[in-house]
Tab-separated table of N, CA, C and O in Angstrom:
chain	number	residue	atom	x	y	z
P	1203	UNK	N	0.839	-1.187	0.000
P	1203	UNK	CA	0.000	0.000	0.000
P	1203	UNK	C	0.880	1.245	0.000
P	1203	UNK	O	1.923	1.370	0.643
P	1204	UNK	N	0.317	2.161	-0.816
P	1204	UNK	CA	1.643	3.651	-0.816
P	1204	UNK	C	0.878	4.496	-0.090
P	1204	UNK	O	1.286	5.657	-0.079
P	1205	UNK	N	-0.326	4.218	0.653
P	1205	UNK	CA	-0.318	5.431	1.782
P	1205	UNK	C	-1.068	6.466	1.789
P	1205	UNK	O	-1.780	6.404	0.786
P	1206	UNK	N	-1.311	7.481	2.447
P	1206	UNK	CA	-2.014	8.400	2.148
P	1206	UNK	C	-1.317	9.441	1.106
P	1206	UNK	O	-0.101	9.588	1.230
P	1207	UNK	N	-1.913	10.090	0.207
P	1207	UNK	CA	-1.360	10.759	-0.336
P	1207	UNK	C	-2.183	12.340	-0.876
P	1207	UNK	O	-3.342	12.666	-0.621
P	1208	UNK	N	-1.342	12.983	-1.530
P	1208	UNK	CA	-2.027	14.296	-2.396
P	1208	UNK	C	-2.447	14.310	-3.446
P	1208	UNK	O	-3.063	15.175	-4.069
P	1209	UNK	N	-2.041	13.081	-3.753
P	1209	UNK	CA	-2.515	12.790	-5.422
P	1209	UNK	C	-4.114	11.450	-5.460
P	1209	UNK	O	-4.379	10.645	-6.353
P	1210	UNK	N	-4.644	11.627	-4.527
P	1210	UNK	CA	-6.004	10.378	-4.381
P	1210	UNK	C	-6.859	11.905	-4.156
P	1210	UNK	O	-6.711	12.808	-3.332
P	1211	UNK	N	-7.941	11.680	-5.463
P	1211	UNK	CA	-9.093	12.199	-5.548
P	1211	UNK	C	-9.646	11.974	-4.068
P	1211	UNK	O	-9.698	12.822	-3.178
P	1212	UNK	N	-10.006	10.780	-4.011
P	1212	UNK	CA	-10.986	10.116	-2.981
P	1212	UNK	C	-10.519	10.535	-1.808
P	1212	UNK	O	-11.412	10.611	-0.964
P	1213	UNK	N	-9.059	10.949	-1.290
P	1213	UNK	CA	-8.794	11.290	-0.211
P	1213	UNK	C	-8.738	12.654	0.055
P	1213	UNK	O	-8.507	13.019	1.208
P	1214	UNK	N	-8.970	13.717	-1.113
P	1214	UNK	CA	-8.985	14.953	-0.973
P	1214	UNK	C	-10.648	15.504	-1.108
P	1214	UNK	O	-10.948	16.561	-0.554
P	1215	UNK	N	-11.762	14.666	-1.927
P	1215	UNK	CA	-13.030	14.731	-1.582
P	1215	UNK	C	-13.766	14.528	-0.278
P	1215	UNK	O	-14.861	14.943	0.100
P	1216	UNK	N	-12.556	13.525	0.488
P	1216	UNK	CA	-12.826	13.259	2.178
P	1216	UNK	C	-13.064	14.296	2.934
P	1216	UNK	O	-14.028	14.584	3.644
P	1217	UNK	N	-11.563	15.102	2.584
P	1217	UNK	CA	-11.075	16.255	3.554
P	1217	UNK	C	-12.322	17.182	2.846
P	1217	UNK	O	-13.049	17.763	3.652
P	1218	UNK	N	-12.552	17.319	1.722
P	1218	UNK	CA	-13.245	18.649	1.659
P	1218	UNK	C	-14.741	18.724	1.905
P	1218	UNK	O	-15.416	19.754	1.898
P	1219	UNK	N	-15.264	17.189	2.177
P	1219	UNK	CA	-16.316	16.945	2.896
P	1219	UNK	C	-16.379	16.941	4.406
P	1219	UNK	O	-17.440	16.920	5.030
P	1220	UNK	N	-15.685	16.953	4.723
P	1220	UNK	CA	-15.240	17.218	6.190
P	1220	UNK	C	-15.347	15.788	6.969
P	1220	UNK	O	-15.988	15.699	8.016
P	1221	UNK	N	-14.686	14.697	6.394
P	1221	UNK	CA	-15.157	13.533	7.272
P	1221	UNK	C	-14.278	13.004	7.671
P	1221	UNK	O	-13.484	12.975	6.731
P	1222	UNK	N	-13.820	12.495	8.554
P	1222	UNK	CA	-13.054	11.611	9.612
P	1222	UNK	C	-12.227	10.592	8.747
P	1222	UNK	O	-12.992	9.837	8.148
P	1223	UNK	N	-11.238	10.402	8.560
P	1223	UNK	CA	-10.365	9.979	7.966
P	1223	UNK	C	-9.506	8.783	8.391
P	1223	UNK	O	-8.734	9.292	9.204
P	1224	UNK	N	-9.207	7.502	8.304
P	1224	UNK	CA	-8.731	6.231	9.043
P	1224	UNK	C	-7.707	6.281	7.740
P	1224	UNK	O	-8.110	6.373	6.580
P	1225	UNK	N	-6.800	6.231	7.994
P	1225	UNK	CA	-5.583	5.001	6.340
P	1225	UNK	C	-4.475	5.247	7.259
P	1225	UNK	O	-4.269	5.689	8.389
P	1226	UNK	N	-3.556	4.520	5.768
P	1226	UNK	CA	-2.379	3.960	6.126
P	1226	UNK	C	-1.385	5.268	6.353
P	1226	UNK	O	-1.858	6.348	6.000
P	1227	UNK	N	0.055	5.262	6.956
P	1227	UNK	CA	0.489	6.174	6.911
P	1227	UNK	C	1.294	6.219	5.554
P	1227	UNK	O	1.734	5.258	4.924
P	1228	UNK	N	1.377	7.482	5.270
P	1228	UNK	CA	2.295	7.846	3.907
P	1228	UNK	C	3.433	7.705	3.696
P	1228	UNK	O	4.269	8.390	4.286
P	1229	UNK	N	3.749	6.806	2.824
P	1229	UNK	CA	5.125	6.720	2.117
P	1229	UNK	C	6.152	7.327	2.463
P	1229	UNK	O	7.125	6.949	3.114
P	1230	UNK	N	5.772	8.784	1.768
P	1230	UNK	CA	6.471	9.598	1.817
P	1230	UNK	C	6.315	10.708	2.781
P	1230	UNK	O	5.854	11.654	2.142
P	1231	UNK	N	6.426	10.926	3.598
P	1231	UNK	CA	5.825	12.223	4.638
P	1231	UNK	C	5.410	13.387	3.560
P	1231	UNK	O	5.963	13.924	2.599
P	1232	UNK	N	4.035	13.503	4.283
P	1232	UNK	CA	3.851	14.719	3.902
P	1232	UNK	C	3.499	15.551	5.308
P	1232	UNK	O	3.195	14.997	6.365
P	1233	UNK	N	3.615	17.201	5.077
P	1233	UNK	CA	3.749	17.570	6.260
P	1233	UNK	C	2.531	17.771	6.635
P	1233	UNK	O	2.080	17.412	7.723
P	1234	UNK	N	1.895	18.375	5.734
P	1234	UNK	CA	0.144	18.807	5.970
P	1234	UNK	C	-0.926	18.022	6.698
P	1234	UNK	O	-1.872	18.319	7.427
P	1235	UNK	N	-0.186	16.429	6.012
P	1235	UNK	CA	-0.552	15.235	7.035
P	1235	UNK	C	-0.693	15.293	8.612
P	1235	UNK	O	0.520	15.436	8.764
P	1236	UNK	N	-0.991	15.297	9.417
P	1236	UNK	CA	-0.771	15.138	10.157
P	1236	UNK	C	-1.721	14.039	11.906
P	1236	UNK	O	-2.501	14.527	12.725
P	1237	UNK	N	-1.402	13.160	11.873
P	1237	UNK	CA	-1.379	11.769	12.175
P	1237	UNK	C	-2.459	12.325	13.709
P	1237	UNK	O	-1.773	12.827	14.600
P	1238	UNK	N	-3.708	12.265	13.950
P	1238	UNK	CA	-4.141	12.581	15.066
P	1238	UNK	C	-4.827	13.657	14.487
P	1238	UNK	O	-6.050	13.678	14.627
P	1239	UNK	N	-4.311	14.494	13.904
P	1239	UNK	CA	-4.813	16.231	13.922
P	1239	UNK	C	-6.054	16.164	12.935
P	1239	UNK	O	-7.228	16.414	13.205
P	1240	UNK	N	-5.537	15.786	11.789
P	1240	UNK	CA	-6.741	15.590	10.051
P	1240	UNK	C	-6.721	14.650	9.861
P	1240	UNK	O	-7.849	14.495	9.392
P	1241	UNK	N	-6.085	13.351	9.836
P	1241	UNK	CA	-6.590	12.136	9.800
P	1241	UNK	C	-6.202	10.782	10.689
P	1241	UNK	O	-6.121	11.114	11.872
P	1242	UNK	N	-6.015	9.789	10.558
P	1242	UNK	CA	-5.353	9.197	11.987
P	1242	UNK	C	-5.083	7.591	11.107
P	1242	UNK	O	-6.011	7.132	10.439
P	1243	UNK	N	-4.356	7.187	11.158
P	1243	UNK	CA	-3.192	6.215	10.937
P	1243	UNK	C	-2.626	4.848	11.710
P	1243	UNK	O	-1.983	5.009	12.747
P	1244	UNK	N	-2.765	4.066	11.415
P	1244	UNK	CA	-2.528	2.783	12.887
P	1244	UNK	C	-0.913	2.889	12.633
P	1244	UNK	O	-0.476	3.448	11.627
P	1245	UNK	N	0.008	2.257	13.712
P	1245	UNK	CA	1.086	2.651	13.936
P	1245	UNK	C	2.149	1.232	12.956
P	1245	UNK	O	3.299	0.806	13.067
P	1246	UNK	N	0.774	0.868	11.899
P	1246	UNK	CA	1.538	-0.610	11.340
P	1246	UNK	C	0.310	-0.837	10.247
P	1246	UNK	O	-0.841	-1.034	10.635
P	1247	UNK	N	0.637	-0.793	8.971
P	1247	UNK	CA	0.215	-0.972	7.577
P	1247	UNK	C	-0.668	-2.444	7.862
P	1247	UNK	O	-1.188	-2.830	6.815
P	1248	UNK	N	-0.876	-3.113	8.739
P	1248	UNK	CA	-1.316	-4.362	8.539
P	1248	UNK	C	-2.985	-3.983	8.467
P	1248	UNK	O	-3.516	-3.088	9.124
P	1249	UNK	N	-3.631	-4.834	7.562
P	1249	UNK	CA	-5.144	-4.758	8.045
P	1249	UNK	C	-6.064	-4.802	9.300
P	1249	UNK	O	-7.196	-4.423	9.599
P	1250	UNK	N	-5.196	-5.343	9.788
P	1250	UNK	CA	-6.137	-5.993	11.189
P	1250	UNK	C	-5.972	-4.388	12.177
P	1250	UNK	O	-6.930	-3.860	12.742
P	1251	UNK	N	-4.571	-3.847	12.191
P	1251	UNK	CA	-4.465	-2.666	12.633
P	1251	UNK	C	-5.643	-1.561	12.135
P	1251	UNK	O	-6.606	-1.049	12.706
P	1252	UNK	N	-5.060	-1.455	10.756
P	1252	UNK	CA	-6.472	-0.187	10.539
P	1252	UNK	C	-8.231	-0.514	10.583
P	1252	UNK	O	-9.129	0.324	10.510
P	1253	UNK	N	-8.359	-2.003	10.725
P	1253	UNK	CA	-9.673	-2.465	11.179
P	1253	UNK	C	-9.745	-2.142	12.456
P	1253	UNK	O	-10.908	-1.851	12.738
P	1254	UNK	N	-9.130	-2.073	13.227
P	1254	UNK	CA	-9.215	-1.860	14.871
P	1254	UNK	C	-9.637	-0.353	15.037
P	1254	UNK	O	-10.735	0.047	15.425
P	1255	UNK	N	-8.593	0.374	14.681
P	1255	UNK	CA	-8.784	1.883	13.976
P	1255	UNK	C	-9.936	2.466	13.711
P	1255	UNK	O	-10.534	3.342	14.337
P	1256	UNK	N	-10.271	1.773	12.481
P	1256	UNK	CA	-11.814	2.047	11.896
P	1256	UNK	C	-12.428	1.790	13.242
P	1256	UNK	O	-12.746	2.829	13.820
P	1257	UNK	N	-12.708	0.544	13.971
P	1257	UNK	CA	-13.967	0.569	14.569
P	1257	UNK	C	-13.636	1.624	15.988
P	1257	UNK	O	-14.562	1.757	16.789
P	1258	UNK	N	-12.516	2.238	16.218
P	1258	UNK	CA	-11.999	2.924	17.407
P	1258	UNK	C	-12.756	4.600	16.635
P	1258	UNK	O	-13.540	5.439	17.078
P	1259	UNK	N	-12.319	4.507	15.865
P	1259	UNK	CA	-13.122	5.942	15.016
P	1259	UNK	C	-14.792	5.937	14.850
P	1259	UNK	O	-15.689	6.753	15.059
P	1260	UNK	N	-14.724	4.850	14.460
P	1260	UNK	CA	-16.947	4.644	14.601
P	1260	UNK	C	-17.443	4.974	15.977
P	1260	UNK	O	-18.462	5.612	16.238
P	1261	UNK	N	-16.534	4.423	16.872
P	1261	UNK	CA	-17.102	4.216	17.925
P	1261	UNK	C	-17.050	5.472	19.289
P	1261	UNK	O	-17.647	5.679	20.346
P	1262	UNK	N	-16.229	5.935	18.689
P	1262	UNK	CA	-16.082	7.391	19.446
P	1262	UNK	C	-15.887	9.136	18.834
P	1262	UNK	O	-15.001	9.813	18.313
P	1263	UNK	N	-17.400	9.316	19.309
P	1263	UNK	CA	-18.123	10.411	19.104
P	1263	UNK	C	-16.657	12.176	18.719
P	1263	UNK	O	-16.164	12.885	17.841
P	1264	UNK	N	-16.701	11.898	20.204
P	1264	UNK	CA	-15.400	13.166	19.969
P	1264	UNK	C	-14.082	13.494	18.979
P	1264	UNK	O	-13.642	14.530	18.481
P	1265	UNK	N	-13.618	11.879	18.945
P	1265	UNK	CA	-12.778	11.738	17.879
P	1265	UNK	C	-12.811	12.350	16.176
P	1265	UNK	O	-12.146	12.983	15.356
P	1266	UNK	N	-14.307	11.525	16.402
P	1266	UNK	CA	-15.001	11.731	14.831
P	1266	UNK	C	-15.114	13.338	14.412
P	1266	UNK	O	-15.051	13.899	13.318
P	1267	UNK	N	-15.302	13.811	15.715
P	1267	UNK	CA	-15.660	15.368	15.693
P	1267	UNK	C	-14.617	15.962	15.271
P	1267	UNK	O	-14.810	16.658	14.275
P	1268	UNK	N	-13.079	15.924	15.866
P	1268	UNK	CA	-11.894	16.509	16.129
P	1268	UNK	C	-11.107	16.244	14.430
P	1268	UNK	O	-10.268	16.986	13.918
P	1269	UNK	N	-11.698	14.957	13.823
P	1269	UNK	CA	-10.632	14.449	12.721
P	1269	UNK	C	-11.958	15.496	11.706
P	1269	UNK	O	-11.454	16.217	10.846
P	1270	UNK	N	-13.023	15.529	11.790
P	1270	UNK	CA	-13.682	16.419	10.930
P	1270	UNK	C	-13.375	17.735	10.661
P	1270	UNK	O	-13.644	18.390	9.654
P	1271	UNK	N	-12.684	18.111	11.831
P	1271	UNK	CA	-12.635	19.822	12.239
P	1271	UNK	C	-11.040	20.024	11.304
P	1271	UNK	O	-10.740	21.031	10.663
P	1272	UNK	N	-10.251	18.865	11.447
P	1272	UNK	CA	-8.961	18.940	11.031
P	1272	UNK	C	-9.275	18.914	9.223
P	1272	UNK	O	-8.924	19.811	8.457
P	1273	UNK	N	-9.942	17.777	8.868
P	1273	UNK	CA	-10.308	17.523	7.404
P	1273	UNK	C	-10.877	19.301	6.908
P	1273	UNK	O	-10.483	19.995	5.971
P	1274	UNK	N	-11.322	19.427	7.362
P	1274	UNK	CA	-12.035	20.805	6.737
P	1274	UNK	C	-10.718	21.803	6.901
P	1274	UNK	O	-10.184	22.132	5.842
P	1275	UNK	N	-10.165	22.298	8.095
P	1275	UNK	CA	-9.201	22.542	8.078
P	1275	UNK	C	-8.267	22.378	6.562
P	1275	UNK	O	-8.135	23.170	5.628
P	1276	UNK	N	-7.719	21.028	6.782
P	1276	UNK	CA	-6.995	20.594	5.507
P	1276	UNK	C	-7.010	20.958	4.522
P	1276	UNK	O	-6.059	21.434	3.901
P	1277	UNK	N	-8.501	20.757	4.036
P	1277	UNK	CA	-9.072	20.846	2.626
P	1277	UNK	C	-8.749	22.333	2.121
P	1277	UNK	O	-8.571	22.415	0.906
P	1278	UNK	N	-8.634	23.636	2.927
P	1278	UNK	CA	-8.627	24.755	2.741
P	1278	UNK	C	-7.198	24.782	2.076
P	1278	UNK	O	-7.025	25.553	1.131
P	1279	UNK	N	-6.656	24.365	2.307
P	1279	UNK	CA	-4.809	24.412	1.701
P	1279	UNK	C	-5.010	23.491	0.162
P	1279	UNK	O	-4.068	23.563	-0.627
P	1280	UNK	N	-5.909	22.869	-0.128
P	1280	UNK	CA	-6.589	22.404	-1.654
P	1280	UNK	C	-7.255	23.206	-2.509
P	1280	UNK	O	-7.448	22.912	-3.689
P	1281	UNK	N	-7.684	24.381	-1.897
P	1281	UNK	CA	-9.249	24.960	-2.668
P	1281	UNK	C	-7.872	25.453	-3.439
P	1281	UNK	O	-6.691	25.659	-3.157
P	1282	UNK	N	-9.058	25.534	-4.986
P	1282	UNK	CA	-8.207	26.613	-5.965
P	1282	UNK	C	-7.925	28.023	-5.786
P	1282	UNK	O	-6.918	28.535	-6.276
P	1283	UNK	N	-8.690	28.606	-5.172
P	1283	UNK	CA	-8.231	30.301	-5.206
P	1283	UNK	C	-6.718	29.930	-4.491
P	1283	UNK	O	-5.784	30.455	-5.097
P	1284	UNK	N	-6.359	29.184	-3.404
P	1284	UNK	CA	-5.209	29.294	-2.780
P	1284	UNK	C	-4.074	28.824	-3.662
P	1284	UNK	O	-2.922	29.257	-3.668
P	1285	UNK	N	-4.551	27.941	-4.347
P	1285	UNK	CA	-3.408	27.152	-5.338
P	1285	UNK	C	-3.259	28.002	-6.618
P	1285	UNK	O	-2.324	27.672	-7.348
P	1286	UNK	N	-3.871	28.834	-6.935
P	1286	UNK	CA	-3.646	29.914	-7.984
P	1286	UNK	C	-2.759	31.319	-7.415
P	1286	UNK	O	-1.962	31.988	-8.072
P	1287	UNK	N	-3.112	31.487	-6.212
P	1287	UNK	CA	-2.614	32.647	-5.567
P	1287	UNK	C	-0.742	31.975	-5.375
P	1287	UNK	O	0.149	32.823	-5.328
P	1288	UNK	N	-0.383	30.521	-5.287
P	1288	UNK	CA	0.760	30.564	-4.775
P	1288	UNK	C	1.309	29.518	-6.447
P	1288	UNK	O	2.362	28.952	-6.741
P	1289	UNK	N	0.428	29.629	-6.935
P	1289	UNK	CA	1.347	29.376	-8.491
P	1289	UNK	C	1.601	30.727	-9.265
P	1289	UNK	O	2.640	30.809	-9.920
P	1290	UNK	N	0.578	31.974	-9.230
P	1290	UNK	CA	0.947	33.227	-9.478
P	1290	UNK	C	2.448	33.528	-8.784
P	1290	UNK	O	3.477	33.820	-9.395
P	1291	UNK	N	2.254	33.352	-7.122
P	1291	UNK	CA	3.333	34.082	-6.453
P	1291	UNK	C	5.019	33.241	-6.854
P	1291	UNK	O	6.142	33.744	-6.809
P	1292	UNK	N	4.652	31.991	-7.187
P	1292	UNK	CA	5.751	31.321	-7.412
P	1292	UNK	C	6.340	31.675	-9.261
P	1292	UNK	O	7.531	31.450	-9.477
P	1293	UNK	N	5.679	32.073	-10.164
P	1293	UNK	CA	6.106	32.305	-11.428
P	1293	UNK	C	6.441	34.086	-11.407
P	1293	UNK	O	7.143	34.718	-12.196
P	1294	UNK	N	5.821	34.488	-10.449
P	1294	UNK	CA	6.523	35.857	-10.173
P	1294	UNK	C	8.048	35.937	-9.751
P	1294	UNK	O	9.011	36.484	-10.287
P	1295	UNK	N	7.884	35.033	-8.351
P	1295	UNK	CA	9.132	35.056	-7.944
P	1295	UNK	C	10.289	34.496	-9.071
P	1295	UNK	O	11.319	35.165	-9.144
P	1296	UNK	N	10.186	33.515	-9.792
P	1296	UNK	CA	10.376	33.132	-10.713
P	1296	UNK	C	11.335	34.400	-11.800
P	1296	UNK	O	12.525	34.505	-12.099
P	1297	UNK	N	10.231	35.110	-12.099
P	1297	UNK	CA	9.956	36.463	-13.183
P	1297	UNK	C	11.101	37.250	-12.944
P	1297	UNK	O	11.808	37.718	-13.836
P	1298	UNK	N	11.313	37.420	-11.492
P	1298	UNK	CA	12.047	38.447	-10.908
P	1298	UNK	C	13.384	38.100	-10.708
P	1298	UNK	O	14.114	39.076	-10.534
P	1299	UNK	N	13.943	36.980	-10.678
P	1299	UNK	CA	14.776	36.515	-10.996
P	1299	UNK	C	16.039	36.150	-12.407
P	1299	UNK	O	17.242	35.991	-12.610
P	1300	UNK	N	14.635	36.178	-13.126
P	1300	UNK	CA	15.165	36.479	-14.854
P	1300	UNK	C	15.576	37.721	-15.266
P	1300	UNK	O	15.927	37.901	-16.432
């Protein structure tokens, strides 16, 4: 399994729905990730781990609340106005350099 990532539709429709989030941890670190805060991760890729997980996330109310608050959170560092504002600022900086 390669993990959570930035490049899964399905995991960025999560965050921008605001819902509670269980997977594997990522490959590659990402920083935005963050393990507890926006989504939550068993400490071992095995199934039986993130089945435990899942039902530790169904089963408690506050949790569900806290990984929602983070997902929405998240999702805001996805929306396009932000990703246009820092591909502008990056081909400027760019500009100014030439």
């Amino acid at each position: 399994a390669s993990g959570a990532s930035d490049r899964r539709g399905s995991l960025l429709a999560a965050l921008a729905h605001g819902k509670p989030i269980d997977t594997t941890r990522p490959l590659i670190p990402i920083p935005l990730f963050r393990n507890g805060a926006n989504m939550l991760w068993p400490g071992t890729n095995k199934s039986e781990a993130l089945a435990e997980l899942t039902l530790e996330v169904l089963q408690n109310n506050r949790l569900r609340q806290e990984l929602s608050r983070g997902a929405l959170d998240l999702a805001n560092r996805f929306a396009w106005p932000l990703i246009a504002r820092e591909t502008v600022a990056c081909f400027q900086k760019e500009l100014k350099k030439a």
